[in-house]
């Protein structure tokens, strides 16, 4: 158990809908990262927040947004969902500012299925 | 543009054999970071190692070792005396700054099967 929690574990929804994925980092970690793993795109880094502020951005679509709240949990919002958004979404956390200096601890992932 | 190539899609070895997973990267930056992650059949991701571009010293952690060679843009991962528990997909990744942001690119992964 990494100490990173993600909810829900599974999510099934329809095209055009909007969903919110939630991540709680390990106690004491200030950074939260979001990754997407799909059969088509492989593993992709989406975005990182450090202590409430956006720190790094990867291949995140405009339909997707994220934020990190004062209690350091983070939410990833996916809107206007398409079939291709079906994927496993991982959250990770670390103590410091970025993957360049920190060990990342991953949550179990949220499996999103868009029908 | 940065790129990470893991040419080996799948590798099968018999338990106790040594195995090397290859990772070749492309980047224009002089400062960058390389990573390896493990994804066992259960699906979770596990961070294994991080290396910055200024540190070419090889690293050993138990049965795992990493060989970083800037001259060939490679960051290879060797498992010595492989075990069934090493069966997993292994991802290599590259992180560099781009427009003030850290950009992370993953390879397509190498699936390692260790046969008992």
Coordinates of C-alpha atoms in Angstrom, one line a residue:
Chain A
X1 CA 0.0 0.0 0.0
X2 CA 1.6 3.2 -1.2
X3 CA -0.5 5.5 1.0
X4 CA -2.0 7.2 -2.1
X5 CA -5.8 6.7 -2.4
X6 CA -7.9 7.1 -5.5
X7 CA -11.6 7.1 -5.9
X8 CA -13.6 5.6 -7.5
X9 CA -11.8 2.4 -8.5
X10 CA -14.0 2.0 -11.5
X11 CA -16.2 4.4 -13.4
X12 CA -18.5 3.6 -16.3
X13 CA -20.1 6.5 -18.1
X14 CA -21.4 7.6 -21.5
X15 CA -20.0 9.8 -24.2
X16 CA -20.5 13.4 -23.7
X17 CA -20.6 13.1 -19.9
X18 CA -18.4 14.7 -17.3
X19 CA -16.6 12.8 -14.4
X20 CA -14.4 13.7 -11.5
X21 CA -11.6 11.5 -10.3
X22 CA -10.2 12.1 -6.8
X23 CA -6.8 11.5 -5.4
X24 CA -5.5 11.8 -1.8
X25 CA -1.7 12.0 -1.5
X26 CA 0.4 10.4 1.1
X27 CA 0.5 12.2 4.4
X28 CA 3.2 15.0 4.1
X29 CA 3.4 14.9 0.3
X30 CA 2.9 18.2 -1.4
X31 CA 3.0 17.2 -5.1
X32 CA 0.3 15.3 -6.9
X33 CA 0.7 14.0 -10.4
X34 CA -1.9 12.6 -12.9
X35 CA -1.2 10.0 -15.5
X36 CA -3.3 8.3 -18.2
X37 CA -2.7 4.8 -19.4
X38 CA -4.6 3.7 -22.5
X39 CA -4.1 1.0 -25.1
X40 CA -3.8 3.6 -27.8
X41 CA -1.7 6.2 -26.2
X42 CA 0.3 4.2 -23.7
X43 CA 1.3 5.9 -20.5
X44 CA 1.1 9.6 -20.5
X45 CA 1.9 12.3 -18.0
X46 CA -1.0 14.7 -17.7
X47 CA -0.3 17.3 -15.0
X48 CA 1.3 18.0 -11.7
X49 CA 0.4 20.2 -8.8
X50 CA 2.6 21.3 -6.0
X51 CA 1.1 22.7 -2.9
X52 CA -2.0 24.0 -4.7
X53 CA -0.2 25.4 -7.8
X54 CA 0.2 23.9 -11.2
X55 CA 3.8 22.9 -11.6
X56 CA 4.1 20.8 -14.8
X57 CA 1.8 20.1 -17.7
X58 CA 2.0 17.2 -20.1
X59 CA -0.4 15.9 -22.8
X60 CA -3.5 17.0 -21.1
X61 CA -6.5 17.8 -23.3
X62 CA -8.4 21.0 -23.0
X63 CA -11.5 19.0 -22.0
X64 CA -9.6 17.9 -18.9
X65 CA -8.8 20.0 -15.9
X66 CA -7.4 19.4 -12.5
X67 CA -6.9 21.2 -9.3
X68 CA -5.3 20.7 -5.9
X69 CA -7.2 21.8 -2.8
X70 CA -5.9 23.3 0.4
X71 CA -6.0 19.9 2.1
X72 CA -3.7 18.8 -0.8
X73 CA -6.1 16.3 -2.3
X74 CA -6.6 16.6 -6.0
X75 CA -9.4 16.2 -8.5
X76 CA -9.1 15.5 -12.2
X77 CA -12.2 16.6 -14.2
X78 CA -12.9 15.0 -17.5
X79 CA -15.6 16.5 -19.6
X80 CA -17.3 15.9 -23.0
X81 CA -16.0 12.4 -22.7
X82 CA -15.2 10.4 -25.8
X83 CA -14.7 6.7 -26.3
X84 CA -10.9 7.3 -26.5
X85 CA -10.9 8.7 -23.0
X86 CA -11.4 5.1 -21.7
X87 CA -8.2 4.5 -19.7
X88 CA -6.6 3.8 -16.4
X89 CA -5.9 7.1 -14.6
X90 CA -3.2 7.0 -12.0
X91 CA -2.4 9.6 -9.4
X92 CA 1.0 9.8 -7.7
X93 CA 2.4 11.9 -5.0
X94 CA 5.8 13.0 -3.8
X95 CA 7.2 15.2 -1.1
X96 CA 8.8 17.9 -3.1
X97 CA 8.4 19.9 -6.3
X98 CA 8.9 17.5 -9.1
X99 CA 9.7 14.1 -10.5
X100 CA 13.2 15.2 -11.1
X101 CA 14.1 15.2 -7.4
X102 CA 11.5 13.0 -5.7
X103 CA 10.3 9.5 -5.5
X104 CA 6.8 9.2 -6.6
X105 CA 4.2 6.9 -5.0
X106 CA 1.4 5.8 -7.1
X107 CA -2.2 5.1 -6.2
X108 CA -4.1 2.0 -7.5
X109 CA -5.7 3.9 -10.4
X110 CA -9.2 4.6 -11.5
X111 CA -10.4 2.7 -14.5
X112 CA -12.7 4.8 -16.6
X113 CA -14.9 3.2 -19.3
X114 CA -16.7 5.4 -21.7
X115 CA -19.5 3.7 -23.5
Chain B
X1 CA 11.2 16.9 -29.3
X2 CA 11.9 14.3 -26.7
X3 CA 11.5 10.6 -27.4
X4 CA 11.9 7.4 -25.5
X5 CA 12.3 4.1 -27.3
X6 CA 12.0 0.7 -25.7
X7 CA 12.6 -1.5 -28.7
X8 CA 12.0 -4.8 -26.8
X9 CA 8.2 -5.3 -26.7
X10 CA 8.3 -8.6 -24.8
X11 CA 11.1 -10.6 -23.3
X12 CA 10.9 -14.1 -21.7
X13 CA 13.6 -15.5 -19.6
X14 CA 13.9 -18.5 -17.3
X15 CA 14.2 -17.9 -13.7
X16 CA 17.7 -17.1 -12.4
X17 CA 18.8 -15.7 -15.8
X18 CA 20.0 -12.2 -16.1
X19 CA 18.0 -9.9 -18.3
X20 CA 18.7 -6.4 -19.7
X21 CA 15.9 -4.0 -20.7
X22 CA 17.0 -1.4 -23.2
X23 CA 16.0 2.3 -23.2
X24 CA 17.2 4.8 -25.7
X25 CA 16.2 8.4 -25.5
X26 CA 16.3 11.6 -27.5
X27 CA 16.5 15.1 -26.1
X28 CA 18.0 18.5 -27.0
X29 CA 18.3 19.5 -23.4
X30 CA 21.5 19.2 -21.5
X31 CA 19.6 18.9 -18.2
X32 CA 17.1 16.1 -18.1
X33 CA 16.1 13.2 -15.9
X34 CA 15.5 9.5 -16.6
X35 CA 13.3 7.1 -14.8
X36 CA 12.3 3.5 -14.7
X37 CA 8.9 2.3 -13.5
X38 CA 7.5 -1.2 -12.9
X39 CA 3.9 -2.3 -13.6
X40 CA 3.2 -5.8 -12.3
X41 CA 0.2 -7.8 -13.5
X42 CA -1.8 -6.4 -10.6
X43 CA -1.7 -3.0 -12.4
X44 CA -0.2 -0.6 -10.0
X45 CA 2.8 1.5 -11.0
X46 CA 6.0 1.4 -8.9
X47 CA 8.7 4.0 -9.2
X48 CA 12.2 2.3 -9.4
X49 CA 14.8 4.9 -10.1
X50 CA 15.6 8.4 -11.1
X51 CA 18.8 9.6 -12.7
X52 CA 19.8 13.1 -13.7
X53 CA 21.8 13.9 -16.9
X54 CA 24.9 14.9 -14.9
X55 CA 25.3 11.7 -13.0
X56 CA 26.5 8.9 -15.2
X57 CA 27.5 6.7 -12.4
X58 CA 25.9 3.3 -12.6
X59 CA 23.6 2.3 -9.8
X60 CA 23.0 -1.0 -8.2
X61 CA 20.1 -1.8 -5.9
X62 CA 20.0 -5.4 -4.9
X63 CA 19.4 -7.5 -8.1
X64 CA 18.7 -4.3 -10.0
X65 CA 21.3 -2.2 -11.8
X66 CA 21.1 0.7 -14.2
X67 CA 23.7 1.7 -16.9
X68 CA 23.4 5.3 -18.0
X69 CA 25.5 6.2 -21.0
X70 CA 25.1 9.7 -22.4
X71 CA 27.3 8.9 -25.4
X72 CA 24.8 6.4 -26.7
X73 CA 21.7 8.1 -25.1
X74 CA 20.8 4.9 -23.3
X75 CA 19.6 4.1 -19.8
X76 CA 19.5 0.3 -19.6
X77 CA 18.1 -1.7 -16.8
X78 CA 19.5 -5.1 -15.8
X79 CA 17.9 -7.6 -13.5
X80 CA 20.3 -10.2 -12.2
X81 CA 19.2 -13.7 -11.2
X82 CA 15.6 -12.9 -12.3
X83 CA 12.7 -14.1 -10.2
X84 CA 9.0 -14.8 -11.1
X85 CA 8.1 -11.7 -9.1
X86 CA 10.0 -9.6 -11.6
X87 CA 7.4 -10.4 -14.2
X88 CA 5.9 -7.1 -15.1
X89 CA 5.9 -4.3 -17.7
X90 CA 8.8 -1.9 -17.3
X91 CA 8.6 1.6 -18.5
X92 CA 11.5 4.0 -19.1
X93 CA 10.7 7.7 -19.0
X94 CA 12.4 11.0 -19.8
X95 CA 11.7 14.4 -18.1
X96 CA 13.0 17.7 -19.4
X97 CA 12.0 21.3 -19.1
X98 CA 9.8 22.7 -21.9
X99 CA 8.5 26.2 -21.8
X100 CA 9.0 26.5 -18.1
X101 CA 7.3 23.2 -17.4
X102 CA 8.7 19.7 -16.8
X103 CA 7.6 17.5 -19.7
X104 CA 7.6 13.7 -19.1
X105 CA 7.6 11.2 -21.9
X106 CA 7.3 7.5 -21.4
X107 CA 8.5 4.6 -23.6
X108 CA 6.0 2.0 -24.7
X109 CA 7.1 -0.4 -22.1
X110 CA 8.8 -3.8 -22.2
X111 CA 6.9 -6.8 -20.9
X112 CA 9.1 -9.2 -19.0
X113 CA 8.0 -12.7 -18.3
X114 CA 10.1 -14.8 -16.0
X115 CA 9.4 -18.5 -16.4
X116 CA 9.9 -20.7 -13.4

